[in-house]
Amino acid sequence: MESSELESDLLRRVRALLRELDGHHPSCQSDRGMLRWTLHKRTDQNPRTSCVLVSILVKELERAERGDLRHYIIPLLHTLMYTLIQAPCIPDELCARVYDFCKRLLTLPKPFCTIGLDYASRLQVERTAPGTLYQRMVISEQSLPSTPFPYQERLFIFADPELLPEAICKALATDTEVAQVSQSPRGCMSCVVTHALQAALGDTCDIHGLRARLQALPPGDVEHWFQQVVAAVEGAGSEGGSGRAQHTAQLERIYHGLLGSLPAGNAPQEELQGTPLPNPNISFHLWTEDEQLWKELVLFLRPLSQSCEPEGPGQEPEPAEMPEMLAGCGCCGQSRFSVLSTDSGIERDLPAQEEPCAPCAERSRLHRKGGIKKKPSPLDSVAFLQAGSAVPGGKPPGKMPSRAGVPPEPAAPLQRLHTARVVLLGDDRILGRLAQAFHSLRKREARRVFLTPRLDLQFYHIPVGPGQPQPSAAADHAGPEELCEVAGYLGRADPWYESNINTLCHIIPKLATMPSSPSRALVTDLFLTDVIAYYARMGTQPVCFQVHAIKVLFQDPAQDPAEDVFLTELLTRVQDSPSHRELSTTKRKSALDGPGMDLTVTYSRVVLSARQKELALSLRSTGLLMKAIPAEEAEDLGCLSVTITEIVKTSNLAGRSFSAVANRFRTRNIKIRSPEQRPFTVRLDKDSRRTYRDVVGLDVSPCLEPSYCLQKTRTTKFNPQETEDVGLVKYLPKSLLLPINTFAGVIP
């Protein structure tokens, strides 16, 4: 294809992508979301089109800037950056135009200025050391050993097997497993070396000879050259590093040293050979346990194989709570261990031992000799958690004995070298379960901080239609649109999310029901895995949803109130099965007062002035619905839209009649009581598994951040009269917000 035909074809594809953002694309609904994927696949198959595509995207960005078409800017910029990361070689003049455009975005409000600053800083490094962005992405996603860039990432996909059909779960597990089979650390290292050398040397690099040489080398030599390239690229890309000319000269020496005595060959001057971008490290999990998310994150920081191996024969890592006085004792180097006792437990029955030093006299009583050593679970070990990040900048796993007169070295500050990208597949019900797990994790972190200083936790959501209803979800009478309200809100707020991610809601069930054949494996491996990887790589702007806390009061006074959280909605209904003792009384009263039950509602009404206005009302109702996801982007995410179905009694010549009227209001705090102690049911987040029965009262309010509550309790303990936030409390986030990443966040 000639240059003019190639440019026309790419321009036509880009314009079709923009029309899809406007909703005017003539393609069928099932084809939506494919345009971006096919555009990037075109550049993968023909790498020399990368420069042409980047040039077209820059022109379209500048045209959108002049025409004030802001909803085009972020999708075009993401498409451009994803192309630039994978491109074998981009002229510096073209990168400079993109860099200048990103700097101009700093004058716009969020999220434009945030994304512009992020990409401008990346482009500045890429211009100094070409290939840096590709190299850092592969190293972190594959957890390759690298001292200059020690960051690690992992992509966790969670699906609830009780909410999704078994065919979808099996298809997703198979596709993610197949995506990892073809990848190896050696292959990923070879990709980094090849891309970095070609990005620096351009078309003078003999890519065929380089790949053949790397294929012939043993794994140890491949890792050696990989470390050489990483050190050179990171040294040039860091602040104060060498210029681009010195960087090119250094990589050229590595290039000639790698080829050795092999003939350099004649590199094709008219074409560039691209290097594929490996799929990220993906693990698929069926969410069957409540604590499964926390366990997977802990094991990511320190794999199970490492945590189960003691540091020496009969030794385990030293607990961090060991008294400081034992650190200076020479005979206390052996760590305390746990065994099953075989003696009577009486001190005088223990065998005679050598007299220990004074500090160890008390400690020696904790040992039991001759027993069977018990290997504790690594997830329950405090020492395992505190030594869970054995990386540069992390806290050492144990305390080394210090010499007399030499002060101990201060502990190095912890760094977030690990990034966990958690992708939730399903509808609003799995997000409600995520809110529960996130609240539990934050409570655990408030009591004892382990993950927060070391781990950057990112959440992503891909809506998936439920398909055939499951037995556990038989009571959830809701359509696909009602079950995917969060995804619908994210799609309205971010058109690029709507175009690329919301379309998977119907595509994934279709791919799962396709018959097993080579064509199905080809489609799913190339499309589904690529879209999930693209979302995790480029979706960096969070939309924060308020988590709401609920306190449930039961009819039985002996039963303790239950506390829970919800994210999307709360539904109450009159309980259908009253006790036999109340059955006749209830029937007689319902005949007089109409259907439903009496309720007293106390709430603080949300007004434009943001002033608290307490209101109370008594009514007869058949139920109420609290929605936490606004129907429009302009509404506040922190408010609840409450709809109460009130039963109104009217009298006329024909007798009494009853009609249902919907009372609607917005609030942040609400209390509901049943004066006659008649029970009702409460269902959270549209999930029939999270239903409370025999409820006579409930309190709903924004869920507070557990660390804020803990610090607030400590502050008021010493100053009971203090009512306002003072000290560290006023700097802590007060509300618990669940961030879900999209490509742009909420575009104003």
XYZ file of C-alpha atoms in Angstrom:
748
model
C 0.000 0.000 0.000
C 1.355 3.394 -0.982
C 1.975 6.125 1.551
C -1.042 8.206 0.487
C -3.367 5.180 0.575
C -2.011 4.167 3.978
C -2.553 7.636 5.407
C -6.083 7.810 3.968
C -6.970 4.419 5.444
C -5.678 5.348 8.907
C -7.406 8.738 8.803
C -10.683 7.056 7.888
C -10.315 4.692 10.851
C -9.570 7.549 13.257
C -12.547 9.581 12.028
C -14.801 6.521 12.463
C -13.554 6.214 16.030
C -14.475 9.837 16.703
C -17.943 9.356 15.204
C -18.420 6.431 17.572
C -17.742 8.783 20.483
C -20.570 10.991 19.224
C -22.888 8.007 18.891
C -23.260 8.516 15.147
C -21.312 5.504 13.926
C -23.393 3.513 11.420
C -22.076 0.145 12.606
C -24.228 -2.273 14.538
C -24.338 -2.212 18.312
C -22.436 -5.497 18.488
C -19.480 -3.980 16.600
C -18.987 -1.082 19.002
C -15.676 -1.179 20.826
C -13.851 -2.907 17.982
C -12.579 0.211 16.208
C -9.853 1.042 18.716
C -8.711 -2.578 18.840
C -8.540 -2.990 15.074
C -6.642 0.297 14.766
C -3.928 -0.838 17.185
C -3.817 -4.293 15.591
C -3.157 -2.615 12.268
C -0.030 -0.964 13.670
C 1.072 -4.239 15.289
C 0.905 -6.055 11.969
C 2.645 -3.228 10.099
C 4.943 -1.306 12.509
C 5.956 1.259 9.908
C 2.435 2.683 10.120
C 3.128 3.870 13.680
C 4.706 7.154 12.613
C 1.862 7.850 10.183
C -0.763 7.103 12.827
C 0.970 9.276 15.442
C 1.120 12.143 12.949
C -2.598 11.787 12.161
C -3.528 11.650 15.844
C -1.490 14.784 16.587
C -3.305 16.656 13.827
C -6.680 15.488 15.128
C -5.743 16.561 18.657
C -4.791 20.032 17.452
C -8.033 20.220 15.449
C -10.062 19.219 18.530
C -8.236 21.891 20.530
C -9.069 24.595 18.011
C -12.698 23.497 17.727
C -13.128 23.125 21.513
C -14.116 19.443 21.076
C -12.851 18.421 24.465
C -14.561 15.032 24.527
C -12.210 14.008 21.682
C -8.984 14.974 23.461
C -8.571 12.227 26.063
C -9.526 9.287 23.762
C -7.179 10.571 21.047
C -4.398 11.132 23.572
C -4.731 7.632 25.022
C -4.706 6.146 21.524
C -1.635 8.173 20.620
C 0.329 7.237 23.756
C -0.495 3.543 23.429
C 0.763 3.659 19.838
C 3.878 5.581 20.823
C 4.791 3.088 23.576
C 4.731 0.150 21.150
C 6.208 1.974 18.144
C 9.706 0.760 17.170
C 11.005 4.260 16.467
C 9.322 7.698 16.478
C 11.128 10.847 15.228
C 11.959 13.331 17.964
C 10.171 16.131 16.075
C 6.909 14.218 16.322
C 7.411 13.515 20.036
C 8.122 17.219 20.563
C 4.726 18.146 19.054
C 2.963 15.704 21.359
C 4.942 17.033 24.324
C 3.974 20.631 23.531
C 0.316 19.661 23.229
C 0.387 17.922 26.628
C 1.893 21.049 28.189
C -0.960 23.151 26.808
C -3.424 20.839 28.572
C -2.108 22.122 31.909
C -4.245 25.244 31.479
C -7.465 23.166 31.367
C -9.354 21.837 34.398
C -9.253 18.270 35.616
C -8.958 15.645 34.273
C -7.251 17.246 31.240
C -4.466 18.878 33.239
C -3.866 15.696 35.255
C -3.531 13.478 32.192
C -1.542 16.138 30.347
C 0.978 16.420 33.186
C 1.337 12.644 33.433
C 1.951 12.190 29.717
C 4.223 15.245 29.472
C 6.509 13.826 32.158
C 6.562 10.439 30.412
C 7.330 11.994 27.044
C 10.184 14.012 28.518
C 11.834 10.784 29.672
C 11.060 9.025 26.378
C 12.660 11.786 24.331
C 15.871 11.553 26.360
C 16.000 7.741 26.345
C 13.826 6.198 23.597
C 12.251 2.927 24.633
C 11.960 3.797 28.335
C 8.152 3.573 28.492
C 8.070 0.169 26.797
C 10.877 -1.116 29.010
C 9.291 0.051 32.272
C 5.915 -1.385 31.330
C 7.330 -4.837 30.548
C 9.606 -4.928 33.621
C 6.820 -3.999 36.036
C 4.114 -6.156 34.462
C 6.348 -9.247 34.240
C 8.141 -8.638 37.593
C 11.533 -8.957 35.893
C 14.589 -8.574 38.152
C 15.819 -5.011 37.817
C 17.649 -2.927 40.408
C 17.334 0.445 38.579
C 13.564 -0.052 38.174
C 12.330 -2.420 40.931
C 8.587 -1.900 40.459
C 6.222 -4.851 40.100
C 2.634 -5.069 38.913
C 0.065 -7.806 38.712
C -3.388 -7.930 37.197
C -5.973 -9.782 39.292
C -9.312 -10.687 37.684
C -12.088 -11.570 40.142
C -15.406 -13.123 39.175
C -18.180 -14.381 41.437
C -19.131 -17.920 40.302
C -22.590 -17.581 41.907
C -23.412 -14.525 39.802
C -21.963 -15.510 36.411
C -22.767 -18.621 34.375
C -20.239 -21.419 34.569
C -19.498 -21.143 30.831
C -18.351 -17.522 31.222
C -16.107 -18.360 34.199
C -14.504 -21.287 32.371
C -13.981 -19.273 29.186
C -12.356 -16.388 31.060
C -10.105 -18.739 33.045
C -9.043 -20.511 29.851
C -8.368 -17.303 27.939
C -6.230 -15.764 30.673
C -4.307 -19.019 31.075
C -3.627 -19.276 27.354
C -2.395 -15.680 27.315
C 0.320 -16.574 29.841
C 1.502 -19.817 28.257
C 3.425 -18.216 25.407
C 5.308 -15.847 27.722
C 8.531 -16.543 29.609
C 11.004 -14.310 31.492
C 13.617 -14.961 28.838
C 11.261 -13.985 26.032
C 10.221 -10.791 27.814
C 13.863 -9.857 28.453
C 14.628 -10.396 24.769
C 11.726 -8.106 23.848
C 13.078 -5.354 26.118
C 16.598 -5.632 24.642
C 15.323 -5.681 21.056
C 12.960 -2.744 21.459
C 15.465 -0.561 23.334
C 18.214 -1.091 20.755
C 15.917 -0.464 17.796
C 14.391 2.635 19.449
C 17.869 4.107 19.900
C 19.527 2.984 16.640
C 16.537 3.210 14.304
C 16.675 1.488 10.925
C 20.431 0.830 11.275
C 19.635 -1.944 13.769
C 19.772 -5.464 12.304
C 16.649 -6.697 14.044
C 16.757 -10.174 12.447
C 20.358 -10.780 13.449
C 19.671 -9.443 16.937
C 16.742 -11.785 17.488
C 18.720 -14.757 16.198
C 21.609 -13.930 18.510
C 19.344 -13.627 21.565
C 17.650 -16.902 20.669
C 21.007 -18.691 20.537
C 22.283 -17.358 23.869
C 21.752 -19.292 27.140
C 19.275 -17.761 29.617
C 22.047 -16.443 31.854
C 23.629 -14.452 29.019
C 20.247 -13.063 27.955
C 19.693 -11.775 31.483
C 23.198 -10.250 31.482
C 22.525 -8.224 28.325
C 19.071 -7.342 29.646
C 20.606 -5.858 32.782
C 23.095 -3.918 30.654
C 20.339 -2.389 28.533
C 18.138 -1.570 31.546
C 21.004 0.165 33.337
C 21.829 2.223 30.246
C 18.221 3.260 29.551
C 17.359 4.049 33.160
C 20.613 5.938 33.640
C 19.801 8.188 30.700
C 16.118 8.559 31.586
C 16.684 9.544 35.211
C 17.173 13.126 36.301
C 20.694 14.318 35.708
C 21.351 11.474 33.295
C 23.365 11.678 30.111
C 21.986 13.237 26.954
C 20.438 11.429 24.043
C 23.692 11.323 22.068
C 25.557 9.609 24.892
C 22.631 7.283 25.426
C 22.671 6.256 21.756
C 26.453 5.719 21.829
C 26.163 3.541 24.921
C 23.440 1.363 23.421
C 25.415 1.115 20.202
C 28.352 -0.346 22.141
C 25.989 -2.852 23.762
C 24.580 -3.663 20.334
C 27.984 -4.432 18.828
C 29.044 -6.357 21.902
C 25.891 -8.461 21.735
C 26.258 -9.328 18.061
C 29.936 -10.213 18.588
C 31.566 -11.834 15.600
C 28.314 -12.402 13.744
C 27.950 -10.380 10.541
C 25.875 -7.315 11.132
C 23.831 -7.984 8.036
C 21.947 -5.481 5.970
C 19.052 -4.063 7.880
C 16.145 -3.070 5.657
C 16.274 0.678 5.356
C 12.685 1.090 4.241
C 10.900 -0.920 6.933
C 10.920 -1.192 10.720
C 10.352 -4.452 12.531
C 8.181 -4.024 15.573
C 8.581 -5.792 18.911
C 5.348 -7.173 20.359
C 4.248 -5.925 23.766
C 3.804 -8.979 26.030
C 0.522 -9.450 27.844
C 0.633 -8.409 31.504
C 0.883 -10.971 34.286
C -2.780 -11.920 34.708
C -4.260 -14.223 37.333
C -7.917 -15.241 37.263
C -9.732 -15.933 40.537
C -13.187 -17.227 41.378
C -14.262 -15.212 44.415
C -15.404 -17.928 46.827
C -14.059 -16.656 50.194
C -14.705 -13.361 51.956
C -11.013 -12.794 52.758
C -9.746 -13.969 49.367
C -8.910 -10.488 48.070
C -6.782 -9.662 51.105
C -4.993 -13.012 50.957
C -4.114 -12.609 47.290
C -2.702 -9.143 47.907
C -0.561 -10.410 50.783
C 0.747 -13.300 48.707
C 1.576 -10.864 45.923
C 3.848 -8.924 48.271
C 5.569 -12.117 49.356
C 4.902 -15.354 47.456
C 3.820 -18.396 49.451
C 6.935 -20.368 48.480
C 9.173 -17.746 50.067
C 7.082 -17.270 53.177
C 6.995 -20.965 54.073
C 10.788 -21.351 54.042
C 12.516 -20.502 57.343
C 15.686 -18.485 57.210
C 17.733 -21.260 58.778
C 17.389 -24.678 60.433
C 14.856 -24.313 63.201
C 14.593 -20.550 62.766
C 11.885 -18.137 61.738
C 11.864 -14.390 61.140
C 12.059 -12.285 64.271
C 8.761 -10.618 65.293
C 8.818 -6.855 65.179
C 7.448 -6.605 68.723
C 10.588 -8.182 70.263
C 11.895 -5.910 73.049
C 14.753 -3.640 72.117
C 16.794 -4.849 75.119
C 17.300 -8.221 73.436
C 18.881 -6.676 70.370
C 22.155 -5.963 72.160
C 22.585 -9.438 73.618
C 24.999 -11.665 71.735
C 23.422 -14.958 72.773
C 19.984 -13.856 71.599
C 20.720 -14.195 67.911
C 18.581 -17.315 67.620
C 15.005 -16.433 66.835
C 12.161 -17.568 69.014
C 10.245 -20.463 67.551
C 6.994 -22.213 68.312
C 6.716 -25.947 69.072
C 4.153 -28.331 70.447
C 5.032 -29.110 74.046
C 5.693 -32.734 75.113
C 6.507 -32.064 78.777
C 4.294 -31.354 81.738
C 4.586 -27.611 81.330
C 6.146 -27.237 84.782
C 9.395 -25.333 84.834
C 11.216 -27.750 87.153
C 10.514 -30.651 84.807
C 12.513 -29.062 81.974
C 16.005 -30.525 81.313
C 18.970 -28.689 82.804
C 20.359 -25.901 80.626
C 23.322 -23.655 80.707
C 22.801 -20.477 82.680
C 21.844 -17.812 80.155
C 22.523 -14.159 80.449
C 20.158 -11.961 82.424
C 18.084 -10.685 79.503
C 17.665 -14.235 78.208
C 16.706 -15.780 81.557
C 13.093 -14.753 81.125
C 13.016 -15.521 77.431
C 14.349 -19.074 77.820
C 11.137 -20.142 79.523
C 9.274 -19.667 76.247
C 11.162 -22.518 74.530
C 10.048 -26.128 74.505
C 12.830 -28.516 73.521
C 12.207 -31.824 71.858
C 8.791 -30.965 70.465
C 7.353 -31.023 66.981
C 7.769 -27.729 65.238
C 4.495 -26.221 64.084
C 4.612 -24.400 60.790
C 2.146 -21.491 61.052
C 0.145 -20.228 58.146
C 2.065 -17.443 56.390
C -1.091 -15.334 56.171
C -1.458 -15.398 59.971
C 2.154 -14.602 60.790
C 2.940 -11.058 61.893
C 6.589 -11.536 60.974
C 5.593 -12.680 57.502
C 3.444 -9.625 56.921
C 6.004 -7.152 58.189
C 8.732 -8.817 56.136
C 6.413 -9.139 53.192
C 8.199 -6.592 51.073
C 11.766 -7.836 50.794
C 12.696 -5.167 48.283
C 15.012 -2.174 48.268
C 13.565 0.492 50.491
C 11.439 -1.937 52.476
C 11.772 -2.805 56.149
C 14.276 -5.613 56.825
C 12.714 -8.930 57.842
C 14.610 -9.172 61.112
C 16.770 -7.096 63.420
C 20.507 -7.597 63.173
C 22.412 -7.438 66.466
C 24.157 -4.088 66.760
C 27.666 -3.690 68.054
C 28.301 -1.967 71.370
C 28.693 1.771 71.008
C 27.370 1.823 67.428
C 23.902 3.352 67.108
C 21.446 1.336 64.999
C 20.860 2.538 61.452
C 17.521 4.226 60.921
C 15.004 2.142 59.032
C 14.649 3.055 55.378
C 11.272 4.526 54.459
C 8.855 2.121 52.828
C 8.162 2.560 49.144
C 5.197 1.471 47.076
C 7.072 -0.797 44.720
C 4.098 -3.092 44.081
C 0.928 -2.244 42.156
C -2.084 -4.548 42.255
C -4.669 -3.916 39.552
C -7.886 -5.662 40.579
C -10.443 -6.089 37.783
C -13.999 -6.984 38.859
C -16.039 -8.876 36.255
C -19.785 -8.821 36.761
C -22.564 -6.415 37.667
C -23.334 -4.195 40.646
C -23.607 -7.183 42.974
C -19.895 -7.994 42.780
C -19.121 -4.310 43.344
C -21.204 -4.465 46.519
C -19.098 -7.406 47.599
C -15.988 -5.422 46.739
C -17.201 -2.587 48.985
C -17.491 -5.096 51.832
C -13.986 -6.465 51.202
C -12.523 -2.970 50.848
C -14.087 -1.859 54.122
C -12.740 -4.962 55.861
C -9.292 -4.335 54.409
C -9.295 -0.707 55.562
C -10.332 -1.790 59.081
C -7.491 -4.307 59.138
C -5.042 -1.669 57.916
C -6.239 0.802 60.569
C -5.415 -1.662 63.333
C -2.066 -2.801 61.909
C -0.661 -1.256 58.744
C 0.920 -3.781 56.368
C -0.273 -3.340 52.787
C -0.825 0.403 52.571
C 2.820 1.605 52.705
C 3.980 -1.033 50.212
C 1.097 -1.554 47.805
C -0.680 0.708 45.326
C -4.157 -0.766 44.991
C -6.147 0.032 41.837
C -9.712 -1.131 41.096
C -11.277 -1.644 37.659
C -14.769 -2.748 36.651
C -15.855 -4.596 33.520
C -19.627 -5.155 33.339
C -20.721 -8.625 32.294
C -24.319 -9.572 31.642
C -25.601 -12.314 33.954
C -26.867 -14.454 31.081
C -29.136 -17.172 32.461
C -30.224 -16.409 36.041
C -28.470 -18.436 38.703
C -30.394 -20.196 41.495
C -28.987 -17.845 44.120
C -30.036 -14.835 42.057
C -33.551 -16.009 41.335
C -35.001 -13.388 43.646
C -33.176 -10.540 41.956
C -35.867 -9.355 39.549
C -33.730 -6.830 37.733
C -32.784 -6.375 34.119
C -29.241 -6.024 32.754
C -29.468 -2.232 32.779
C -30.623 -2.140 36.403
C -27.867 -4.539 37.453
C -25.153 -2.414 35.790
C -25.912 1.058 37.138
C -22.293 1.728 38.125
C -21.052 0.877 34.643
C -23.801 3.031 33.155
C -22.735 5.993 35.272
C -19.072 5.484 34.343
C -20.039 5.305 30.677
C -21.971 8.576 30.860
C -19.110 10.267 32.693
C -16.363 8.897 30.401
C -17.289 8.288 26.728
C -14.060 6.306 26.145
C -15.100 3.882 28.903
C -18.517 3.572 27.291
C -16.966 2.823 23.912
C -14.340 0.277 25.001
C -15.487 -1.315 28.267
C -19.273 -1.125 28.500
C -19.518 -2.898 25.157
C -17.953 -5.982 26.784
C -21.146 -6.472 28.818
C -22.700 -8.310 25.855
C -19.527 -9.391 24.016
C -18.114 -11.574 26.816
C -21.216 -13.823 27.081
C -21.191 -14.253 23.295
C -17.500 -15.219 23.284
C -18.110 -17.666 26.119
C -20.887 -19.451 24.227
C -18.868 -19.799 21.025
C -18.001 -23.444 20.230
C -14.468 -24.574 21.056
C -12.446 -24.187 17.890
C -9.196 -22.589 16.724
C -11.169 -19.553 15.529
C -12.680 -19.008 18.989
C -9.253 -19.224 20.651
C -7.914 -16.740 18.108
C -10.732 -14.235 18.693
C -10.711 -14.360 22.476
C -6.941 -14.321 22.814
C -6.580 -11.343 20.499
C -9.539 -9.303 21.625
C -10.619 -9.954 25.200
C -7.118 -10.152 26.698
C -5.990 -7.108 24.739
C -8.947 -4.994 25.861
C -8.468 -5.928 29.529
C -4.737 -5.158 29.280
C -5.454 -1.832 27.550
C -7.957 -0.867 30.261
C -5.517 -1.721 33.064
C -2.633 0.126 31.383
C -4.379 3.315 30.336
C -7.223 3.593 32.861
C -5.544 5.657 35.565
C -8.228 8.212 36.516
C -10.384 7.109 39.478
C -14.046 7.837 40.044
C -14.667 7.702 43.810
C -17.952 6.208 45.001
C -19.186 6.790 48.544
C -19.563 3.621 50.605
C -22.589 3.797 52.945
C -22.795 2.172 56.355
C -25.976 0.569 57.672
C -26.954 -0.522 61.167
C -29.786 -3.059 61.265
C -32.068 -3.450 64.313
C -33.922 -6.757 64.614
C -37.325 -7.639 66.041
C -35.785 -9.904 68.652
C -34.392 -7.656 71.416
C -31.850 -10.324 72.342
C -30.327 -10.249 68.858
C -27.437 -7.807 68.496
C -27.694 -5.152 65.776
C -25.886 -5.983 62.531
C -23.518 -3.584 60.775
C -22.833 -3.724 57.073
C -21.984 -1.522 54.102
C -23.479 -1.084 50.651
C -22.439 0.703 47.488
C -25.315 0.939 45.013
C -28.735 0.525 46.630
C -30.794 -0.564 49.636
C -34.278 -2.020 49.233
C -36.823 -2.640 52.020
C -40.085 -4.522 51.736
C -42.828 -5.539 54.130
C -42.121 -9.047 55.353
C -44.592 -11.544 53.987
C -44.587 -14.039 56.837
C -45.650 -12.576 60.216
C -45.809 -14.853 63.218
C -49.000 -16.818 63.923
C -49.677 -14.787 67.035
C -49.710 -11.526 65.079
C -51.412 -12.889 61.976
C -55.054 -12.184 62.958
C -54.217 -8.758 64.405
C -52.264 -7.775 61.302
C -55.084 -8.810 58.985
C -57.661 -6.773 60.884
C -55.426 -3.681 60.996
C -54.456 -3.936 57.333
C -58.083 -4.055 56.337
C -58.635 -0.736 58.090
C -55.359 1.070 57.332
C -54.620 -0.449 53.952
C -51.611 -2.419 52.777
C -48.111 -1.789 54.061
C -46.885 -0.851 57.508
C -46.396 2.271 59.604
C -42.929 3.814 59.524
C -41.250 6.799 61.129
C -38.507 8.353 59.042
C -35.939 10.873 60.278
C -33.460 12.277 57.783
C -31.276 15.280 57.013
C -32.397 16.816 53.780
C -29.816 17.886 51.195
C -30.294 21.494 50.101
C -28.295 23.749 47.810
C -26.914 25.793 50.701
C -25.355 22.607 52.144
C -27.001 23.340 55.497
C -28.282 20.476 57.586
C -32.052 20.395 57.826
C -33.504 17.645 59.993
C -36.946 16.395 58.995
C -39.203 13.738 60.456
C -42.337 12.147 59.066
C -44.686 9.272 59.821
C -46.405 7.386 57.050
C -47.691 4.061 55.915
C -45.534 2.415 53.292
C -45.031 -0.821 51.423
C -41.285 -0.277 51.138
C -38.560 2.122 50.147
C -35.575 2.210 47.816
C -32.301 4.055 48.410
C -30.153 4.672 45.343
C -26.515 5.700 45.804
C -25.663 5.929 42.075
C -27.018 9.173 40.575
C -28.983 9.078 37.374
C -27.077 12.101 36.056
C -23.418 13.133 36.271
C -24.346 16.511 37.760
C -25.733 14.917 40.922
C -23.551 14.350 43.945
C -22.099 10.855 44.367
C -22.214 11.205 48.154
C -26.008 11.508 48.414
C -28.772 8.956 48.608
C -31.877 9.249 46.428
C -34.679 7.827 48.573
C -38.039 6.786 47.151
C -40.717 5.796 49.686
C -43.924 4.218 48.433
C -46.574 5.810 50.666
C -50.072 4.417 50.973
C -52.645 7.240 50.957
C -56.173 6.544 52.184
C -59.071 8.426 50.638
C -62.767 8.324 51.520
C -65.583 8.888 49.052
C -69.173 7.820 48.489
C -68.094 4.394 47.332
C -66.132 3.827 50.539
C -62.462 3.855 51.355
C -59.777 3.464 48.727
C -56.000 3.326 48.859
C -53.466 4.661 46.383
C -49.684 4.470 46.237
C -47.709 7.733 46.040
C -43.941 7.923 45.594
C -42.195 10.351 47.938
C -38.712 11.265 46.741
C -35.974 13.190 48.503
C -32.181 13.290 48.772
C -30.301 12.768 51.994
C -27.019 11.630 53.513
C -28.285 10.325 56.853
C -31.572 8.559 57.484
C -33.177 6.566 60.302
C -36.205 4.310 59.840
C -38.245 2.679 62.592
C -41.333 0.501 62.745
C -43.423 1.784 65.713
C -45.617 -1.295 65.739
C -42.516 -3.569 65.643
C -43.733 -5.180 62.450
C -40.747 -6.719 60.653
C -39.574 -5.966 57.161
C -36.702 -7.223 54.958
C -33.631 -5.327 53.816
C -31.667 -6.247 50.689
C -28.289 -4.671 49.909
C -26.716 -4.051 46.501
C -29.383 -6.023 44.612
C -27.903 -9.257 45.979
C -30.412 -11.730 47.407
C -27.588 -13.335 49.418
C -27.274 -10.111 51.413
C -30.847 -10.011 52.762
C -31.739 -9.279 56.381
C -35.065 -10.490 57.754
C -37.080 -9.575 60.855
C -35.834 -5.991 60.740
C -37.648 -3.270 62.668
C -35.210 -0.391 62.257
C -32.161 0.744 60.345
C -29.712 3.646 60.345
C -27.905 4.670 57.156
C -25.049 7.162 56.926
C -21.844 7.670 54.923
C -19.277 5.078 55.949
C -16.338 6.637 57.764
C -12.729 5.796 57.009
C -11.602 3.322 59.726
C -8.253 5.075 60.190
C -10.114 8.346 60.808
C -12.353 6.658 63.389
C -9.378 5.150 65.181
C -7.473 8.414 65.321
C -10.625 10.268 66.372
C -11.120 7.811 69.229
C -7.557 8.292 70.396
C -7.911 12.067 70.291
C -11.176 12.196 72.218
C -9.787 9.759 74.780
C -7.403 12.432 76.052
C -9.670 15.414 75.268
C -13.279 14.331 75.889
C -14.578 17.883 75.560
C -13.080 18.302 72.070
C -15.813 18.168 69.427
C -13.961 19.376 66.331
C -11.238 17.521 64.468
C -7.841 18.514 65.850
C -4.317 17.253 65.359
C -3.804 14.482 62.825
C -7.540 13.837 62.550
C -8.236 16.886 60.415
C -5.690 15.721 57.822
C -7.176 12.242 57.425
C -9.895 11.427 54.885
C -13.202 11.237 56.725
C -15.373 9.232 54.325
C -14.593 5.811 52.909
C -14.528 6.153 49.122
C -14.199 3.241 46.707
C -12.136 4.355 43.654
C -12.869 2.681 40.321
C -10.537 3.595 37.496
C -11.635 4.830 34.083
C -9.759 6.464 31.216
C -10.774 10.033 32.028
C -12.601 10.076 35.349
C -15.561 12.455 35.288
C -15.319 14.924 32.412
C -16.984 18.249 33.330
